[in-house]
Amino acid sequence: MPEHTELARQLAREAGKIIRDSLPLKKEISHKAAVDLVTDVDLKAEKIIVEGIARAFPDHAIVAEENHFDRSDHEWCWYVDPLDGTINYVHGIPHCSVSIALLHRGAPAASAVYDPFRDEMYHARAGAGAFLNDSPVAVSTTAALEDALLVTGFPYDRRENLGLYLPYFEHFLVNARDVRRFGSAALDLCYLACGRFDGFWEWKLQPWDTAAGWLIVTEAGGSVSDFNGDAYDPWSPRVLASNGLIKQEFIDHMGRIAAGS
Ligand code: IPD
Ligand code: CA
Ligand code: CA
């Protein structure tokens, strides 16, 4: 329903303003884990979004990264990442986003991702297309992995499990055109949706990182799945997204890396 997308966009913009205005200010930083940070700005942004959703749809469930992260089986469930790209933010790098999605019975219904520093608002509604600042977007037409620009990220347990993640990075550095690591998974998916990247993979993202981008990519004509092509479940530890044209080749490479060949 259009009112869901409208609310997601409005709250993403409100939270984004706080994020933008606070970038030059000193932040209160705490560690959730060795390299997993949260700032007072993440918390302020989350409060605005959660309160806004609860006011508009008091009977919906909300799963938000900082304070409301328990899984919910509610028919209508919102997934909120108030600040995706906290490490960039803490270092003063203006590359991060606000990510808000609504799922209905597990399927994405409406979403918005906002980059407050470029004033880029991505949004999508199931069956109605994907948009960047109200203009329709579409995935790229790159047809071969060797011509593809890929993007990825590394989970917060990378110090313990580097051996699991690095073979993928190494493999695509030599088998694709290049690989980027920008630090906001929600924006990585939106860049894929508007044809800037051709493919994306990452381990151990959470539903608040991917749920909004999932809909934006699929509405832009792309594909989102598990590494082996199975239907995507945002609670699963693997996500593979592409323009669709390189999907099978991408999956084949994933299988070869997993098999160690
Ligand atoms: C992180 C970003 C990053 C990804 C990490 C995420 P956060 O989210 O999306 O790109 O590589 O795995 O946890 O912690 O900045 O909200
Ligand atoms: Ca995140
Ligand atoms: Ca976050």
XYZ file of N, CA and C and ligand atoms in Angstrom:
801
model
N 0.851 -1.204 0.000
C 0.000 0.000 0.000
C 0.886 1.252 0.000
N 0.507 2.272 -0.769
C 1.373 3.453 -0.871
C 1.672 4.084 0.482
N 0.730 3.999 1.447
C 1.009 4.689 2.720
C 2.194 4.067 3.474
N 2.447 2.753 3.255
C 3.603 2.126 3.900
C 4.900 2.712 3.337
N 4.967 2.807 2.014
C 6.185 3.346 1.384
C 6.377 4.801 1.786
N 5.284 5.536 1.808
C 5.363 6.961 2.189
C 5.921 7.121 3.593
N 5.415 6.289 4.522
C 5.896 6.380 5.907
C 7.383 6.027 5.969
N 7.771 4.954 5.267
C 9.190 4.548 5.280
C 10.055 5.692 4.762
N 9.633 6.341 3.701
C 10.441 7.432 3.134
C 10.505 8.620 4.092
N 9.369 8.941 4.669
C 9.324 10.108 5.569
C 10.223 9.893 6.795
N 10.146 8.685 7.384
C 10.951 8.424 8.584
C 12.435 8.298 8.229
N 12.734 7.730 7.061
C 14.143 7.623 6.641
C 14.722 9.020 6.447
N 13.927 9.925 5.922
C 14.396 11.302 5.714
C 14.619 12.011 7.062
N 13.680 11.808 7.986
C 13.824 12.449 9.322
C 15.075 11.944 10.031
N 15.254 10.623 10.025
C 16.444 10.056 10.680
C 17.700 10.503 9.933
N 17.622 10.542 8.618
C 18.774 10.943 7.799
C 19.232 12.360 8.101
N 18.300 13.232 8.422
C 18.670 14.631 8.725
C 19.535 14.680 9.994
N 19.131 13.895 10.997
C 19.921 13.847 12.243
C 21.320 13.297 11.957
N 21.373 12.262 11.127
C 22.667 11.639 10.797
C 23.554 12.660 10.071
N 22.974 13.358 9.114
C 23.744 14.341 8.327
C 24.230 15.485 9.238
N 23.306 16.034 10.027
C 23.655 17.184 10.869
C 24.684 16.816 11.934
N 24.685 15.545 12.360
C 25.576 15.158 13.469
C 26.934 14.681 12.988
N 27.142 14.523 11.684
C 28.425 13.957 11.206
C 29.639 14.702 11.758
N 29.633 16.068 11.727
C 30.856 16.737 12.215
C 30.956 16.795 13.737
N 29.895 16.427 14.452
C 29.908 16.568 15.911
C 30.582 15.368 16.578
N 30.989 15.560 17.826
C 31.586 14.458 18.576
C 30.482 13.464 18.931
N 30.748 12.175 18.703
C 29.720 11.163 18.991
C 30.086 10.340 20.215
N 29.030 9.861 20.883
C 29.273 8.898 21.970
C 29.314 7.524 21.329
N 30.452 6.859 21.448
C 30.633 5.575 20.757
C 30.736 4.458 21.783
N 29.954 3.369 21.592
C 30.179 2.185 22.422
C 30.417 0.985 21.526
N 31.056 -0.028 22.102
C 31.376 -1.264 21.382
C 30.331 -2.321 21.705
N 29.664 -2.867 20.660
C 28.793 -4.029 20.871
C 29.659 -5.290 20.845
N 30.734 -5.233 20.057
C 31.748 -6.296 19.993
C 33.024 -5.591 19.552
N 34.118 -6.352 19.388
C 35.424 -5.727 19.129
C 35.368 -4.682 18.005
N 34.738 -5.024 16.872
C 34.702 -4.064 15.759
C 33.268 -3.671 15.400
N 32.319 -3.933 16.293
C 30.907 -3.615 16.041
C 30.527 -2.437 16.948
N 30.333 -1.262 16.315
C 30.141 -0.036 17.090
C 28.706 0.458 17.032
N 28.323 1.234 18.049
C 27.042 1.945 18.010
C 27.281 3.340 18.581
N 26.622 4.329 18.001
C 26.775 5.707 18.500
C 25.430 6.209 19.018
N 25.498 7.349 19.714
C 24.262 7.975 20.185
C 23.366 8.346 18.996
N 23.965 8.568 17.817
C 23.172 8.952 16.642
C 22.377 7.746 16.113
N 23.001 6.541 16.119
C 22.250 5.324 15.748
C 20.995 5.230 16.623
N 21.192 5.459 17.939
C 20.081 5.285 18.891
C 18.994 6.338 18.698
N 19.422 7.593 18.462
C 18.430 8.664 18.230
C 17.629 8.389 16.961
N 18.344 7.969 15.903
C 17.670 7.701 14.624
C 16.682 6.547 14.787
N 17.096 5.511 15.522
C 16.199 4.368 15.697
C 14.933 4.770 16.464
N 15.114 5.616 17.481
C 13.966 6.040 18.305
C 12.924 6.754 17.427
N 13.401 7.658 16.590
C 12.479 8.397 15.712
C 11.696 7.449 14.809
N 12.411 6.480 14.245
C 11.764 5.577 13.281
C 10.790 4.640 13.985
N 11.239 4.046 15.089
C 10.379 3.081 15.798
C 9.126 3.787 16.327
N 9.298 4.981 16.892
C 8.123 5.705 17.401
C 7.178 6.088 16.258
N 7.733 6.463 15.129
C 6.898 6.851 13.974
C 6.082 5.678 13.445
N 6.721 4.507 13.367
C 5.986 3.329 12.876
C 4.905 2.929 13.893
N 5.292 2.918 15.175
C 4.336 2.484 16.214
C 3.120 3.418 16.271
N 3.357 4.707 16.009
C 2.236 5.662 16.003
C 1.299 5.390 14.818
N 1.878 5.115 13.657
C 1.062 4.950 12.440
C 0.419 3.565 12.374
N 1.166 2.542 12.813
C 0.670 1.157 12.707
C 0.906 0.437 14.029
N 0.092 0.777 15.058
C 0.357 0.230 16.396
C 0.252 -1.287 16.471
N -0.429 -1.919 15.525
C -0.565 -3.382 15.587
C 0.538 -4.112 14.809
N 1.484 -3.388 14.171
C 2.561 -4.057 13.437
C 3.740 -4.367 14.362
N 4.515 -5.402 14.004
C 5.755 -5.700 14.739
C 6.909 -4.891 14.146
N 7.917 -4.624 14.987
C 9.098 -3.883 14.527
C 10.351 -4.627 14.996
N 11.227 -4.934 14.050
C 12.535 -5.513 14.381
C 13.571 -4.464 13.984
N 14.219 -3.875 14.984
C 15.174 -2.795 14.718
C 16.516 -3.146 15.357
N 17.602 -2.757 14.702
C 18.917 -3.284 15.079
C 19.315 -3.035 16.534
N 19.108 -1.841 17.038
C 19.740 -1.512 18.319
C 18.946 -1.915 19.560
N 17.617 -1.930 19.473
C 16.837 -2.185 20.685
C 15.702 -3.180 20.548
N 15.398 -3.587 19.327
C 14.195 -4.411 19.138
C 14.524 -5.530 18.163
N 15.598 -6.302 18.436
C 16.126 -7.181 17.405
C 15.603 -8.613 17.443
N 14.627 -8.909 18.336
C 14.134 -10.288 18.389
C 13.263 -10.599 17.187
N 13.392 -11.827 16.698
C 12.614 -12.270 15.550
C 11.125 -12.228 15.887
N 10.314 -11.858 14.904
C 8.872 -11.811 15.132
C 8.164 -12.609 14.042
N 7.076 -13.293 14.412
C 6.310 -14.021 13.393
C 5.045 -13.265 13.024
N 4.987 -11.998 13.407
C 3.803 -11.202 13.110
C 3.592 -11.093 11.595
N 2.325 -11.059 11.180
C 1.983 -10.984 9.758
C 2.624 -9.747 9.086
N 2.614 -8.631 9.802
C 3.219 -7.399 9.278
C 4.426 -7.064 10.142
N 5.585 -7.040 9.552
C 6.776 -6.779 10.367
C 7.717 -5.797 9.658
N 8.107 -4.761 10.384
C 9.040 -3.755 9.866
C 10.460 -4.119 10.291
N 11.411 -3.912 9.397
C 12.833 -4.130 9.695
C 13.557 -2.799 9.532
N 14.259 -2.407 10.584
C 14.832 -1.055 10.617
C 16.327 -1.102 10.931
N 17.127 -0.567 10.027
C 18.524 -0.265 10.368
C 18.635 1.250 10.371
N 18.740 1.854 11.560
C 18.681 3.316 11.638
C 19.910 3.978 11.034
N 21.034 3.249 11.010
C 22.266 3.833 10.443
C 23.084 2.649 9.928
N 23.048 2.427 8.649
C 23.804 1.326 8.061
C 25.113 1.898 7.532
N 26.215 1.479 8.163
C 27.518 2.046 7.804
C 28.099 2.809 8.976
N 27.888 2.273 10.183
C 28.313 2.996 11.396
C 29.828 3.209 11.430
N 30.594 2.243 10.937
C 32.064 2.429 10.996
C 32.467 3.597 10.094
N 31.889 3.691 8.898
C 32.146 4.870 8.050
C 31.815 6.143 8.820
N 30.646 6.127 9.451
C 30.134 7.322 10.136
C 31.066 7.773 11.255
N 31.516 6.806 12.044
C 32.403 7.113 13.172
C 33.703 7.739 12.671
N 34.122 7.351 11.468
C 35.367 7.889 10.899
C 35.122 9.130 10.043
N 33.896 9.640 10.052
C 33.600 10.874 9.312
C 33.459 10.668 7.813
N 33.253 9.429 7.385
C 33.093 9.152 5.941
C 31.614 9.235 5.589
N 31.240 10.135 4.692
C 29.810 10.333 4.406
C 29.245 9.278 3.462
N 29.308 8.019 3.897
C 28.717 6.937 3.099
C 28.000 5.999 4.061
N 26.727 6.270 4.264
C 25.909 5.420 5.122
C 24.454 5.696 4.786
N 23.553 4.945 5.401
C 22.153 5.049 4.989
C 21.219 4.698 6.140
N 19.948 4.996 5.900
C 18.866 4.562 6.783
C 18.071 3.543 5.973
N 17.754 2.408 6.560
C 17.109 1.340 5.801
C 15.844 0.871 6.527
N 14.711 0.939 5.840
C 13.422 0.596 6.473
C 12.618 -0.265 5.495
N 12.151 -1.430 5.973
C 11.362 -2.306 5.098
C 10.159 -2.839 5.848
N 9.102 -3.096 5.117
C 7.930 -3.766 5.687
C 7.742 -5.092 4.951
N 7.683 -6.180 5.726
C 7.400 -7.486 5.134
C 5.985 -7.909 5.524
N 5.271 -8.501 4.569
C 3.949 -9.034 4.846
C 4.011 -10.542 4.658
N 3.762 -11.292 5.720
C 3.883 -12.759 5.706
C 5.220 -13.192 5.101
N 6.284 -12.495 5.465
C 7.638 -12.872 5.044
C 8.065 -12.340 3.693
N 7.138 -11.739 2.939
C 7.507 -11.220 1.616
C 7.614 -9.701 1.683
N 8.644 -9.124 1.044
C 8.800 -7.667 1.130
C 7.658 -6.937 0.430
N 7.092 -5.946 1.144
C 5.926 -5.224 0.621
C 6.278 -3.786 0.264
N 7.121 -3.148 1.073
C 7.436 -1.736 0.859
C 8.783 -1.457 1.500
N 9.557 -0.549 0.891
C 10.826 -0.222 1.541
C 11.378 1.111 1.082
N 12.281 1.646 1.920
C 13.007 2.869 1.581
C 14.416 2.763 2.147
N 15.378 3.234 1.368
C 16.769 3.373 1.834
C 17.176 4.799 1.482
N 17.701 5.522 2.477
C 18.033 6.934 2.239
C 19.504 7.183 2.524
N 20.189 7.792 1.557
C 21.569 8.249 1.739
C 21.505 9.744 2.027
N 21.678 10.142 3.298
C 21.466 11.546 3.658
C 22.555 12.466 3.110
N 23.705 11.923 2.734
C 24.799 12.787 2.278
C 24.700 13.117 0.793
N 24.108 12.236 0.021
C 23.892 12.534 -1.407
C 22.433 12.915 -1.663
N 21.642 12.925 -0.622
C 20.196 13.131 -0.735
C 19.605 12.187 -1.791
N 19.977 10.902 -1.677
C 19.438 9.892 -2.601
C 18.446 9.011 -1.839
N 17.195 9.066 -2.266
C 16.140 8.263 -1.644
C 15.739 7.152 -2.618
N 15.993 5.922 -2.198
C 15.574 4.758 -2.979
C 14.291 4.230 -2.340
N 13.345 3.841 -3.166
C 12.184 3.185 -2.559
C 11.562 2.199 -3.534
N 10.773 1.291 -2.979
C 10.086 0.304 -3.812
C 8.826 -0.153 -3.101
N 7.874 -0.583 -3.930
C 6.645 -1.194 -3.405
C 6.417 -2.440 -4.240
N 6.015 -3.533 -3.613
C 5.883 -4.796 -4.344
C 4.989 -4.613 -5.567
N 5.504 -4.961 -6.718
C 4.741 -4.893 -7.964
C 4.695 -3.521 -8.601
N 5.306 -2.516 -7.979
C 5.166 -1.142 -8.494
C 6.500 -0.538 -8.945
N 7.591 -1.328 -8.922
C 8.875 -0.823 -9.413
C 9.751 -0.245 -8.316
N 10.974 0.101 -8.721
C 11.958 0.675 -7.789
C 12.358 2.045 -8.306
N 12.660 2.945 -7.370
C 12.868 4.347 -7.735
C 14.057 4.935 -6.977
N 14.738 5.863 -7.658
C 15.748 6.698 -7.002
C 15.275 8.138 -7.175
N 14.998 8.802 -6.063
C 14.455 10.171 -6.100
C 13.304 10.286 -7.115
N 12.396 9.311 -7.043
C 11.174 9.282 -7.850
C 11.353 8.913 -9.316
N 12.585 8.681 -9.766
C 12.775 8.198 -11.145
C 12.965 6.682 -11.109
N 12.330 5.964 -12.051
C 12.472 4.502 -12.042
C 13.923 4.079 -12.272
N 14.337 3.007 -11.613
C 15.691 2.490 -11.819
C 15.626 1.041 -12.295
N 16.706 0.613 -12.953
C 16.797 -0.768 -13.432
C 18.224 -1.260 -13.258
N 18.354 -2.577 -13.086
C 19.680 -3.179 -12.935
C 20.449 -3.084 -14.254
N 21.750 -3.379 -14.188
C 22.625 -3.252 -15.358
C 22.339 -4.349 -16.388
N 22.969 -4.207 -17.544
C 22.810 -5.223 -18.595
C 24.106 -6.021 -18.781
N 25.014 -5.943 -17.833
C 26.264 -6.705 -17.907
C 25.946 -8.202 -17.945
N 26.485 -8.896 -18.954
C 26.059 -10.281 -19.152
C 27.106 -11.316 -18.746
N 28.327 -10.873 -18.453
C 29.370 -11.852 -18.114
C 30.070 -11.423 -16.828
N 30.380 -12.404 -15.999
C 31.018 -12.103 -14.712
C 32.363 -11.388 -14.896
N 33.076 -11.729 -15.941
C 34.399 -11.087 -16.112
C 34.282 -9.579 -16.376
N 33.091 -9.124 -16.796
C 32.867 -7.684 -17.012
C 32.141 -7.029 -15.838
N 31.891 -7.793 -14.788
C 31.030 -7.307 -13.693
C 31.828 -6.591 -12.612
N 31.258 -5.497 -12.111
C 31.798 -4.836 -10.916
C 30.975 -5.346 -9.724
N 31.658 -6.000 -8.798
C 30.976 -6.617 -7.654
C 31.244 -5.805 -6.395
N 30.399 -6.008 -5.398
C 30.584 -5.344 -4.103
C 30.289 -6.357 -3.005
N 30.971 -6.207 -1.889
C 30.778 -7.126 -0.775
C 31.079 -6.413 0.537
N 31.014 -7.144 1.618
C 31.397 -6.634 2.933
C 31.844 -7.809 3.768
N 32.331 -7.521 4.968
C 32.827 -8.595 5.833
C 32.110 -8.516 7.180
N 31.676 -9.655 7.707
C 30.939 -9.649 8.969
C 31.819 -9.293 10.173
N 31.163 -9.033 11.295
C 31.887 -8.582 12.479
C 32.691 -9.693 13.152
N 32.501 -10.958 12.729
C 33.357 -12.019 13.289
C 34.540 -12.298 12.360
N 34.929 -11.300 11.571
C 35.989 -11.538 10.577
C 37.336 -11.868 11.214
N 37.568 -11.395 12.426
C 38.857 -11.715 13.049
C 38.945 -13.206 13.355
N 37.780 -13.796 13.688
C 37.759 -15.221 14.033
C 37.628 -16.112 12.799
N 36.907 -15.623 11.758
C 36.567 -16.500 10.623
C 37.080 -16.002 9.282
N 38.190 -15.299 9.297
C 38.690 -14.715 8.051
C 38.877 -15.759 6.951
N 39.302 -16.960 7.359
C 39.566 -18.029 6.391
C 38.326 -18.435 5.611
N 37.158 -18.196 6.176
C 35.912 -18.509 5.457
C 35.606 -17.442 4.411
N 35.894 -16.176 4.744
C 35.445 -15.069 3.884
C 36.430 -14.697 2.772
N 37.741 -14.796 3.065
C 38.726 -14.295 2.109
C 38.744 -15.025 0.758
N 38.550 -16.359 0.715
C 38.591 -17.029 -0.595
C 37.601 -16.439 -1.599
N 36.448 -15.961 -1.124
C 35.465 -15.360 -2.035
C 36.016 -14.049 -2.591
N 36.580 -13.262 -1.716
C 37.124 -11.961 -2.129
C 38.262 -12.171 -3.133
N 39.161 -13.079 -2.803
C 40.316 -13.349 -3.695
C 39.834 -13.842 -5.053
N 38.875 -14.755 -5.020
C 38.389 -15.353 -6.275
C 37.800 -14.293 -7.196
N 36.978 -13.423 -6.641
C 36.314 -12.449 -7.524
C 37.247 -11.298 -7.903
N 38.272 -11.054 -7.107
C 39.261 -10.036 -7.515
C 39.910 -10.414 -8.842
N 40.048 -11.713 -9.082
C 40.685 -12.122 -10.342
C 39.686 -12.616 -11.388
N 38.439 -12.921 -10.984
C 37.485 -13.449 -11.972
C 36.413 -12.444 -12.392
N 36.307 -11.327 -11.691
C 35.362 -10.271 -12.089
C 36.183 -9.043 -12.494
N 35.522 -7.984 -12.924
C 36.283 -6.779 -13.314
C 36.975 -6.172 -12.093
N 36.238 -6.090 -10.972
C 36.835 -5.611 -9.721
C 35.819 -5.827 -8.601
N 36.264 -5.640 -7.375
C 35.390 -5.801 -6.207
C 35.539 -4.566 -5.325
N 34.435 -4.026 -4.862
C 34.436 -2.882 -3.931
C 33.953 -3.343 -2.554
N 34.354 -2.585 -1.527
C 33.872 -2.843 -0.165
C 33.581 -1.458 0.406
N 32.308 -1.043 0.339
C 31.954 0.347 0.648
C 31.490 0.564 2.096
N 30.921 -0.476 2.745
C 30.597 -0.359 4.163
C 29.154 -0.049 4.522
N 28.249 -0.086 3.543
C 26.818 0.004 3.862
C 26.095 -0.986 2.952
N 25.734 -2.134 3.518
C 25.120 -3.187 2.707
C 23.814 -2.721 2.065
N 23.049 -1.903 2.796
C 21.769 -1.421 2.236
C 22.038 -0.589 0.982
N 23.068 0.257 1.030
C 23.398 1.053 -0.164
C 24.013 0.182 -1.259
N 24.797 -0.830 -0.871
C 25.351 -1.743 -1.893
C 24.208 -2.305 -2.736
N 23.132 -2.746 -2.061
C 21.997 -3.329 -2.787
C 21.304 -2.275 -3.663
N 21.187 -1.047 -3.158
C 20.542 0.004 -3.954
C 21.393 0.379 -5.169
N 22.714 0.401 -4.992
C 23.602 0.692 -6.133
C 23.459 -0.407 -7.192
N 23.288 -1.630 -6.726
C 23.051 -2.730 -7.668
C 21.729 -2.501 -8.405
N 20.711 -2.092 -7.655
C 19.387 -1.873 -8.258
C 19.431 -0.806 -9.348
N 20.303 0.192 -9.196
C 20.303 1.228 -10.242
C 21.476 1.057 -11.209
N 22.044 -0.150 -11.260
C 22.992 -0.478 -12.330
C 24.420 -0.043 -12.076
N 24.730 0.454 -10.865
C 26.107 0.890 -10.599
C 27.001 -0.321 -10.336
N 26.484 -1.307 -9.608
C 27.155 -2.598 -9.438
C 26.350 -3.647 -10.188
N 27.045 -4.777 -10.499
C 26.375 -5.877 -11.196
C 26.069 -7.044 -10.268
N 26.812 -7.139 -9.167
C 26.590 -8.263 -8.260
C 27.064 -7.943 -6.854
N 26.508 -8.653 -5.894
C 26.813 -8.432 -4.467
C 26.714 -9.762 -3.742
N 27.650 -10.022 -2.832
C 27.481 -11.166 -1.926
C 27.973 -10.760 -0.548
N 27.419 -11.346 0.459
C 27.949 -11.104 1.799
C 27.476 -12.197 2.739
N 28.322 -12.487 3.731
C 27.998 -13.437 4.789
C 27.416 -12.688 5.990
N 26.486 -13.348 6.670
C 26.044 -12.980 8.024
C 25.492 -11.574 8.165
N 24.831 -11.104 7.133
C 24.066 -9.864 7.304
C 22.799 -10.195 8.083
N 22.156 -9.167 8.586
C 20.920 -9.333 9.357
C 19.756 -8.796 8.524
N 18.525 -9.167 8.868
C 17.395 -8.729 8.045
C 17.254 -7.203 7.965
N 17.706 -6.488 9.018
C 17.591 -5.017 8.934
C 18.596 -4.450 7.933
N 19.676 -5.222 7.616
C 20.629 -4.758 6.604
C 20.072 -4.945 5.196
N 19.344 -6.055 4.985
C 19.043 -6.472 3.600
C 17.582 -6.342 3.172
N 16.638 -6.294 4.138
C 15.220 -6.435 3.746
C 14.780 -5.333 2.786
N 15.202 -4.094 3.037
C 14.769 -2.993 2.164
C 15.406 -3.120 0.783
N 16.707 -3.379 0.758
C 17.409 -3.515 -0.516
C 16.925 -4.706 -1.326
N 16.531 -5.759 -0.641
C 15.990 -6.965 -1.301
C 14.843 -6.569 -2.238
N 13.893 -5.811 -1.717
C 12.747 -5.410 -2.544
C 13.182 -4.440 -3.653
N 14.077 -3.529 -3.321
C 14.511 -2.524 -4.307
C 15.217 -3.219 -5.479
N 16.046 -4.224 -5.169
C 16.733 -4.967 -6.244
C 15.731 -5.763 -7.083
N 14.828 -6.473 -6.442
C 13.921 -7.315 -7.242
C 12.971 -6.452 -8.067
N 12.528 -5.325 -7.515
C 11.644 -4.437 -8.281
C 12.391 -3.736 -9.419
N 13.721 -3.685 -9.308
C 14.525 -3.090 -10.388
C 14.888 -4.145 -11.438
N 14.381 -5.365 -11.278
C 14.613 -6.412 -12.277
C 15.761 -7.350 -11.922
N 16.334 -7.212 -10.721
C 17.449 -8.067 -10.324
C 17.000 -9.283 -9.544
N 17.994 -10.008 -9.037
C 17.701 -11.248 -8.340
C 18.410 -11.254 -6.979
N 17.724 -11.781 -5.955
C 18.319 -11.908 -4.619
C 18.056 -13.339 -4.165
N 19.109 -14.026 -3.736
C 18.953 -15.433 -3.355
C 20.000 -15.802 -2.314
N 19.995 -17.089 -1.955
C 21.093 -17.644 -1.171
C 22.270 -17.861 -2.143
N 23.445 -18.222 -1.639
C 24.619 -18.406 -2.514
C 24.379 -19.461 -3.599
N 23.494 -20.450 -3.299
C 23.265 -21.526 -4.269
C 22.034 -21.284 -5.132
N 21.437 -20.096 -5.031
C 20.266 -19.780 -5.861
C 18.939 -20.045 -5.181
N 18.953 -20.649 -3.986
C 17.691 -20.891 -3.274
C 17.020 -19.559 -2.911
N 15.707 -19.615 -2.711
C 14.936 -18.419 -2.351
C 15.580 -17.723 -1.159
N 15.597 -16.404 -1.173
C 16.245 -15.642 -0.106
C 15.401 -15.615 1.160
N 16.057 -15.866 2.288
C 15.434 -15.706 3.600
C 16.304 -14.694 4.338
N 15.753 -13.521 4.708
C 16.607 -12.485 5.294
C 17.244 -12.878 6.624
N 16.796 -13.981 7.247
C 17.449 -14.441 8.477
C 18.569 -15.435 8.165
N 18.757 -15.765 6.884
C 19.811 -16.731 6.548
C 21.163 -16.022 6.515
N 22.262 -16.754 6.694
C 23.572 -16.078 6.799
C 24.238 -15.748 5.469
N 23.576 -15.966 4.348
C 24.228 -15.685 3.060
C 23.270 -14.951 2.139
N 23.778 -13.950 1.451
C 22.958 -13.277 0.430
C 23.801 -13.080 -0.822
N 23.150 -13.368 -1.957
C 23.781 -13.207 -3.266
C 22.791 -12.428 -4.119
N 23.211 -11.300 -4.651
C 22.283 -10.493 -5.462
C 22.987 -10.121 -6.757
N 22.203 -10.005 -7.812
C 22.815 -9.652 -9.099
C 21.769 -9.049 -10.015
N 22.251 -8.660 -11.198
C 21.338 -8.114 -12.203
C 20.486 -9.211 -12.858
N 20.677 -10.455 -12.456
C 19.917 -11.567 -13.033
C 20.672 -12.208 -14.185
N 21.292 -11.397 -15.040
C 21.980 -11.924 -16.219
C 23.233 -12.724 -15.829
N 23.903 -12.307 -14.771
C 25.109 -13.038 -14.354
C 24.814 -14.021 -13.217
N 23.525 -14.174 -12.872
C 23.174 -14.965 -11.679
C 23.745 -16.389 -11.732
N 23.490 -17.098 -12.833
C 23.910 -18.502 -12.870
C 25.428 -18.628 -12.821
N 26.106 -17.748 -13.553
C 27.575 -17.797 -13.549
C 28.110 -17.504 -12.132
N 27.482 -16.512 -11.473
C 27.852 -16.119 -10.103
C 27.669 -17.320 -9.149
N 26.522 -18.003 -9.266
C 26.234 -19.169 -8.415
C 27.251 -20.289 -8.678
N 27.577 -20.496 -9.956
C 28.561 -21.539 -10.296
C 29.905 -21.240 -9.625
N 30.314 -19.974 -9.681
C 31.578 -19.597 -9.038
C 31.502 -19.797 -7.525
N 30.361 -19.434 -6.921
C 30.186 -19.623 -5.471
C 30.374 -21.092 -5.104
N 29.796 -21.979 -5.919
C 29.900 -23.423 -5.674
C 31.353 -23.871 -5.759
N 32.078 -23.339 -6.756
C 33.484 -23.738 -6.915
C 34.324 -23.268 -5.725
N 34.042 -22.065 -5.247
C 34.821 -21.538 -4.101
C 34.539 -22.418 -2.869
N 33.236 -22.720 -2.647
C 32.859 -23.532 -1.474
C 33.513 -24.909 -1.547
N 33.639 -25.428 -2.772
C 34.237 -26.764 -2.941
C 35.771 -26.688 -2.903
N 36.296 -25.468 -2.858
C 37.750 -25.287 -2.766
C 38.465 -25.535 -4.078
N 37.717 -25.430 -5.213
C 38.382 -25.693 -6.510
C 38.489 -24.428 -7.346
C 27.159 -3.115 8.474
C 27.233 -2.618 7.049
C 28.432 -3.218 6.325
C 28.425 -4.724 6.398
C 28.330 -5.188 7.839
C 27.057 -4.603 8.469
P 26.108 -1.515 10.403
O 26.027 -2.572 9.150
O 26.077 -2.964 6.338
O 28.434 -2.888 4.956
O 29.607 -5.215 5.799
O 28.289 -6.594 7.853
O 26.892 -5.099 9.757
O 26.677 -2.259 11.559
O 26.955 -0.384 9.975
O 24.668 -1.174 10.596
Ca 23.617 -2.570 9.090
Ca 23.212 -0.157 11.860
